[in-house]
């Protein structure tokens, strides 16, 4: 690993960003331009000390997952992202189709949506980024390995994940997941990641196989979600895909004007993600 190059590159990218660029408050007494190390650490979920050790060349081999998180936090373009991976001793991620480097334009939109739960996901339903209100609504997600990184896979295999929606909604939700996945697989001819996901679902879930065999197809652009929150109860929200690019989607949850979901969402925002402490790690639908 080119440790001195890696540290210099990370510091230079930090210097190009301001807190407002990543949806953080500006604060006061900023002696140097750009993001502070603490702010980048908060965006990636790592400790400031660990980030400092990476920048100082004292980490032998940062993981690819951690490097991907740094690329997202620093809003790197594709070339910068690939350079960061190579400096860290990892091959650059694969070409579009299975690429999960978050699109910069979608991240900017996500940062602007502070008053509504929003997230960015791939067309295979792998979540790449969320805002704070989405965490508060859905619960933070623990890192997972393929195929469980896909929310579609977890829907058909994880009872705790399904329990976040009322039982009477499960059939419609499962059908919508399968229809959307079929559209994605058709749009990715020969893509191994997509076909591996379908194969794993066939093995793990007879329910998935039953729905898949219907051959229904529909890209999921909007829907209505009824989400069970551990403190405020049932919250009914509109689910809309507001932007798509390079196989990625910006998804926003919004309450109907005048509905009781407006007040519930305000309460969830006030409670924050700590509301999930009573039930353990959350799983977002």
Coordinates of C-alpha atoms in Angstrom, one line a residue:
X1 CA 0.0 0.0 0.0
X2 CA 1.3 3.5 -0.9
X3 CA 0.7 4.7 2.6
X4 CA 2.1 8.3 2.2
X5 CA 0.2 8.7 -1.1
X6 CA -3.0 7.3 0.6
X7 CA -2.7 9.8 3.5
X8 CA -2.0 12.7 1.3
X9 CA -4.9 11.8 -1.0
X10 CA -7.4 11.5 1.8
X11 CA -6.3 14.8 3.4
X12 CA -6.6 16.6 0.0
X13 CA -10.1 15.3 -0.6
X14 CA -11.2 16.4 2.9
X15 CA -9.9 19.8 2.2
X16 CA -12.1 20.2 -0.8
X17 CA -15.4 19.7 1.1
X18 CA -17.3 21.9 3.5
X19 CA -19.8 20.6 6.1
X20 CA -22.7 22.0 4.0
X21 CA -21.6 19.8 1.1
X22 CA -22.3 16.6 3.1
X23 CA -25.4 17.9 5.1
X24 CA -23.6 18.7 8.3
X25 CA -23.7 22.0 10.3
X26 CA -20.9 24.4 9.7
X27 CA -20.2 25.2 13.4
X28 CA -17.6 27.8 14.4
X29 CA -13.9 28.3 14.9
X30 CA -12.8 26.4 11.8
X31 CA -9.1 27.0 11.6
X32 CA -8.5 25.0 8.4
X33 CA -10.5 24.6 5.2
X34 CA -12.5 21.5 4.5
X35 CA -13.9 18.7 6.6
X36 CA -12.4 17.9 9.9
X37 CA -11.2 14.3 10.5
X38 CA -14.0 13.9 13.1
X39 CA -16.6 14.8 10.6
X40 CA -15.4 12.3 8.1
X41 CA -15.3 9.7 10.8
X42 CA -18.9 10.4 11.7
X43 CA -19.9 10.0 8.0
X44 CA -18.2 6.7 7.7
X45 CA -19.0 5.2 11.2
X46 CA -15.4 4.7 12.1
X47 CA -13.5 6.2 15.0
X48 CA -11.5 9.5 14.4
X49 CA -8.4 7.7 15.8
X50 CA -8.7 4.9 13.3
X51 CA -9.1 7.4 10.4
X52 CA -6.0 9.3 11.8
X53 CA -4.0 6.1 11.7
X54 CA -5.0 5.5 8.1
X55 CA -4.0 9.0 7.1
X56 CA -0.7 8.6 8.9
X57 CA 0.1 5.3 7.3
X58 CA -0.3 3.2 10.4
X59 CA -3.0 0.8 9.2
X60 CA -1.5 -2.0 7.2
X61 CA -4.5 -2.8 5.0
X62 CA -7.9 -1.0 5.4
X63 CA -10.7 -3.2 4.3
X64 CA -12.5 -2.7 1.0
X65 CA -15.7 -2.0 2.9
X66 CA -14.1 0.8 4.8
X67 CA -12.5 2.3 1.7
X68 CA -15.9 2.3 0.0
X69 CA -17.3 4.1 3.0
X70 CA -14.6 6.7 2.8
X71 CA -15.2 7.2 -1.0
X72 CA -18.9 7.9 -0.3
X73 CA -18.2 10.2 2.6
X74 CA -15.7 12.2 0.6
X75 CA -18.0 12.4 -2.5
X76 CA -15.3 11.0 -4.8
X77 CA -16.0 10.6 -8.5
X78 CA -15.4 7.3 -10.1
X79 CA -11.8 7.9 -11.1
X80 CA -11.0 9.2 -7.6
X81 CA -12.8 6.2 -6.0
X82 CA -10.8 3.8 -8.1
X83 CA -7.5 5.6 -7.2
X84 CA -8.4 5.3 -3.5
X85 CA -9.0 1.6 -3.8
X86 CA -5.7 1.0 -5.6
X87 CA -3.7 3.1 -3.0
X88 CA -5.3 1.0 -0.3
X89 CA -4.1 -2.3 -1.9
X90 CA -7.5 -3.3 -3.4
X91 CA -8.5 -3.7 -7.0
X92 CA -10.9 -1.0 -8.3
X93 CA -14.6 -2.1 -8.1
X94 CA -16.1 -3.7 -11.2
X95 CA -17.6 -1.7 -14.0
X96 CA -21.2 -0.5 -14.0
X97 CA -23.9 -3.2 -13.6
X98 CA -22.7 -4.3 -10.2
X99 CA -21.1 -1.0 -9.2
X100 CA -22.1 0.3 -5.8
X101 CA -20.1 3.6 -5.6
X102 CA -22.8 6.1 -4.7
X103 CA -23.6 8.6 -7.4
X104 CA -22.5 12.1 -6.4
X105 CA -25.7 13.8 -7.7
X106 CA -27.9 11.4 -5.7
X107 CA -25.8 12.0 -2.6
X108 CA -26.4 15.7 -3.0
X109 CA -30.1 15.2 -3.2
X110 CA -30.0 12.9 -0.2
X111 CA -28.2 15.6 1.8
X112 CA -31.0 18.1 1.0
X113 CA -33.8 15.9 2.2
X114 CA -33.3 16.4 6.0
X115 CA -37.1 16.6 6.8
X116 CA -38.1 13.3 5.0
X117 CA -36.7 9.8 5.4
X118 CA -34.6 9.0 2.3
X119 CA -32.1 6.5 1.2
X120 CA -30.1 5.4 -1.9
X121 CA -30.2 1.8 -3.0
X122 CA -29.1 -0.2 -6.0
X123 CA -31.5 -1.8 -8.4
X124 CA -30.9 -5.1 -6.5
X125 CA -32.1 -3.4 -3.4
X126 CA -28.8 -3.0 -1.6
X127 CA -28.8 0.1 0.5
X128 CA -25.8 2.4 0.0
X129 CA -26.6 5.5 2.0
X130 CA -29.3 6.9 4.3
X131 CA -30.1 10.1 6.0
X132 CA -30.6 10.4 9.8
X133 CA -34.4 10.4 9.6
X134 CA -34.4 7.1 7.6
X135 CA -32.3 5.6 10.4
X136 CA -34.7 6.9 12.9
X137 CA -37.7 5.4 11.0
X138 CA -36.2 2.1 9.9
X139 CA -33.4 1.4 12.4
X140 CA -29.7 1.3 11.6
X141 CA -28.5 -1.6 9.6
X142 CA -25.6 -3.8 10.5
X143 CA -23.0 -4.7 7.8
X144 CA -23.9 -7.9 5.9
X145 CA -22.4 -10.1 3.3
X146 CA -23.9 -11.2 0.0
X147 CA -26.6 -12.2 -0.7
X148 CA -28.0 -10.8 2.6
X149 CA -26.9 -7.2 1.7
X150 CA -30.0 -7.1 -0.6
X151 CA -33.2 -6.1 1.2
X152 CA -35.0 -8.4 -1.2
X153 CA -33.1 -11.4 0.1
X154 CA -33.7 -10.4 3.7
X155 CA -37.4 -9.9 3.0
X156 CA -37.8 -13.5 2.1
X157 CA -35.4 -15.0 4.7
X158 CA -35.4 -12.8 7.8
X159 CA -38.6 -12.9 10.0
X160 CA -37.4 -9.9 12.0
X161 CA -37.1 -7.9 8.8
X162 CA -40.6 -8.8 7.7
X163 CA -42.0 -8.0 11.1
X164 CA -41.5 -4.3 10.4
X165 CA -44.5 -4.4 8.1
X166 CA -48.0 -5.6 9.2
X167 CA -48.6 -9.3 8.4
X168 CA -51.5 -8.5 6.1
X169 CA -49.1 -6.4 3.9
X170 CA -46.6 -9.2 3.4
X171 CA -48.0 -10.8 0.3
X172 CA -48.2 -7.6 -1.6
X173 CA -44.7 -6.5 -0.5
X174 CA -43.2 -9.8 -1.5
X175 CA -44.9 -9.7 -4.9
X176 CA -43.7 -6.1 -5.5
X177 CA -40.1 -7.1 -4.5
X178 CA -40.1 -10.0 -7.0
X179 CA -41.7 -8.0 -9.8
X180 CA -39.0 -5.3 -9.4
X181 CA -36.2 -7.9 -9.2
X182 CA -37.4 -9.6 -12.4
X183 CA -37.2 -6.2 -14.2
X184 CA -33.7 -5.6 -12.9
X185 CA -32.4 -9.1 -13.9
X186 CA -33.8 -8.5 -17.4
X187 CA -32.0 -5.2 -17.6
X188 CA -28.7 -6.8 -16.5
X189 CA -28.3 -9.7 -19.1
X190 CA -25.5 -12.0 -18.0
X191 CA -24.8 -10.1 -14.8
X192 CA -23.5 -12.6 -12.2
X193 CA -24.5 -10.6 -9.2
X194 CA -28.1 -10.5 -10.2
X195 CA -28.3 -14.2 -11.2
X196 CA -26.6 -15.3 -8.0
X197 CA -29.2 -13.4 -6.0
X198 CA -32.1 -15.1 -7.8
X199 CA -30.4 -18.5 -7.4
X200 CA -29.9 -17.9 -3.6
X201 CA -33.5 -16.8 -3.2
X202 CA -34.8 -20.0 -4.9
X203 CA -32.7 -22.1 -2.5
X204 CA -33.8 -20.1 0.6
X205 CA -37.4 -19.3 0.0
X206 CA -40.3 -21.4 -1.4
X207 CA -42.4 -18.2 -1.2
X208 CA -40.0 -16.5 -3.5
X209 CA -40.1 -19.4 -6.0
X210 CA -43.9 -19.3 -6.0
X211 CA -44.0 -15.6 -6.8
X212 CA -41.1 -15.8 -9.3
X213 CA -42.9 -18.6 -11.3
X214 CA -45.8 -16.1 -11.9
X215 CA -43.5 -14.2 -14.3
X216 CA -45.0 -10.8 -13.2
X217 CA -42.7 -7.8 -13.8
X218 CA -43.0 -4.2 -12.8
X219 CA -40.3 -1.6 -11.9
X220 CA -41.2 -0.2 -8.4
X221 CA -41.5 3.5 -8.8
X222 CA -44.0 4.4 -6.1
X223 CA -46.0 2.6 -3.4
X224 CA -47.6 2.9 0.0
X225 CA -45.7 1.6 3.0
X226 CA -47.1 0.8 6.4
X227 CA -44.2 0.6 8.8
X228 CA -44.3 -0.5 12.4
X229 CA -42.1 1.8 14.5
X230 CA -41.2 0.5 18.0
X231 CA -42.4 3.6 19.8
X232 CA -45.0 5.4 17.6
X233 CA -46.7 2.3 16.1
X234 CA -48.0 2.1 12.6
X235 CA -46.8 4.8 10.2
X236 CA -48.3 5.0 6.7
X237 CA -46.1 6.7 4.2
X238 CA -45.8 7.2 0.5
X239 CA -42.8 5.5 -1.0
X240 CA -41.4 7.1 -4.2
X241 CA -38.3 6.7 -6.3
X242 CA -37.5 10.4 -7.1
X243 CA -34.3 9.9 -9.1
X244 CA -32.4 7.0 -10.8
X245 CA -29.0 6.9 -12.4
X246 CA -26.5 4.2 -13.2
X247 CA -28.5 1.5 -11.5
X248 CA -29.1 3.5 -8.3
X249 CA -32.3 5.0 -6.9
X250 CA -33.1 7.8 -4.5
X251 CA -36.1 6.6 -2.4
X252 CA -38.1 9.0 -0.3
X253 CA -40.8 8.3 2.3
X254 CA -43.3 11.0 2.8
X255 CA -46.6 11.4 4.8
X256 CA -49.8 12.4 3.1
X257 CA -50.7 16.1 4.0
X258 CA -53.0 16.2 7.0
X259 CA -52.6 12.6 7.9
X260 CA -51.6 11.4 11.4
X261 CA -48.3 10.2 9.8
X262 CA -47.2 13.9 9.7
X263 CA -47.1 14.1 13.5
X264 CA -45.7 10.6 13.9
X265 CA -42.8 11.4 11.6
X266 CA -42.1 14.6 13.6
X267 CA -42.0 12.5 16.8
X268 CA -39.7 10.0 15.2
X269 CA -37.4 12.8 14.1
X270 CA -37.3 14.0 17.7
X271 CA -36.7 10.6 19.2
X272 CA -34.0 9.8 16.7
X273 CA -32.4 6.4 16.2
X274 CA -32.1 5.8 19.9
X275 CA -35.8 4.7 19.8
X276 CA -34.6 1.4 18.5
X277 CA -32.5 0.7 21.6
X278 CA -35.5 -1.0 23.2
X279 CA -35.6 -3.6 20.4
X280 CA -32.0 -4.0 19.4
X281 CA -30.5 -3.3 15.9
X282 CA -33.2 -2.3 13.4
X283 CA -33.9 -3.6 10.0
X284 CA -35.4 -1.2 7.4
X285 CA -38.0 -2.4 4.9

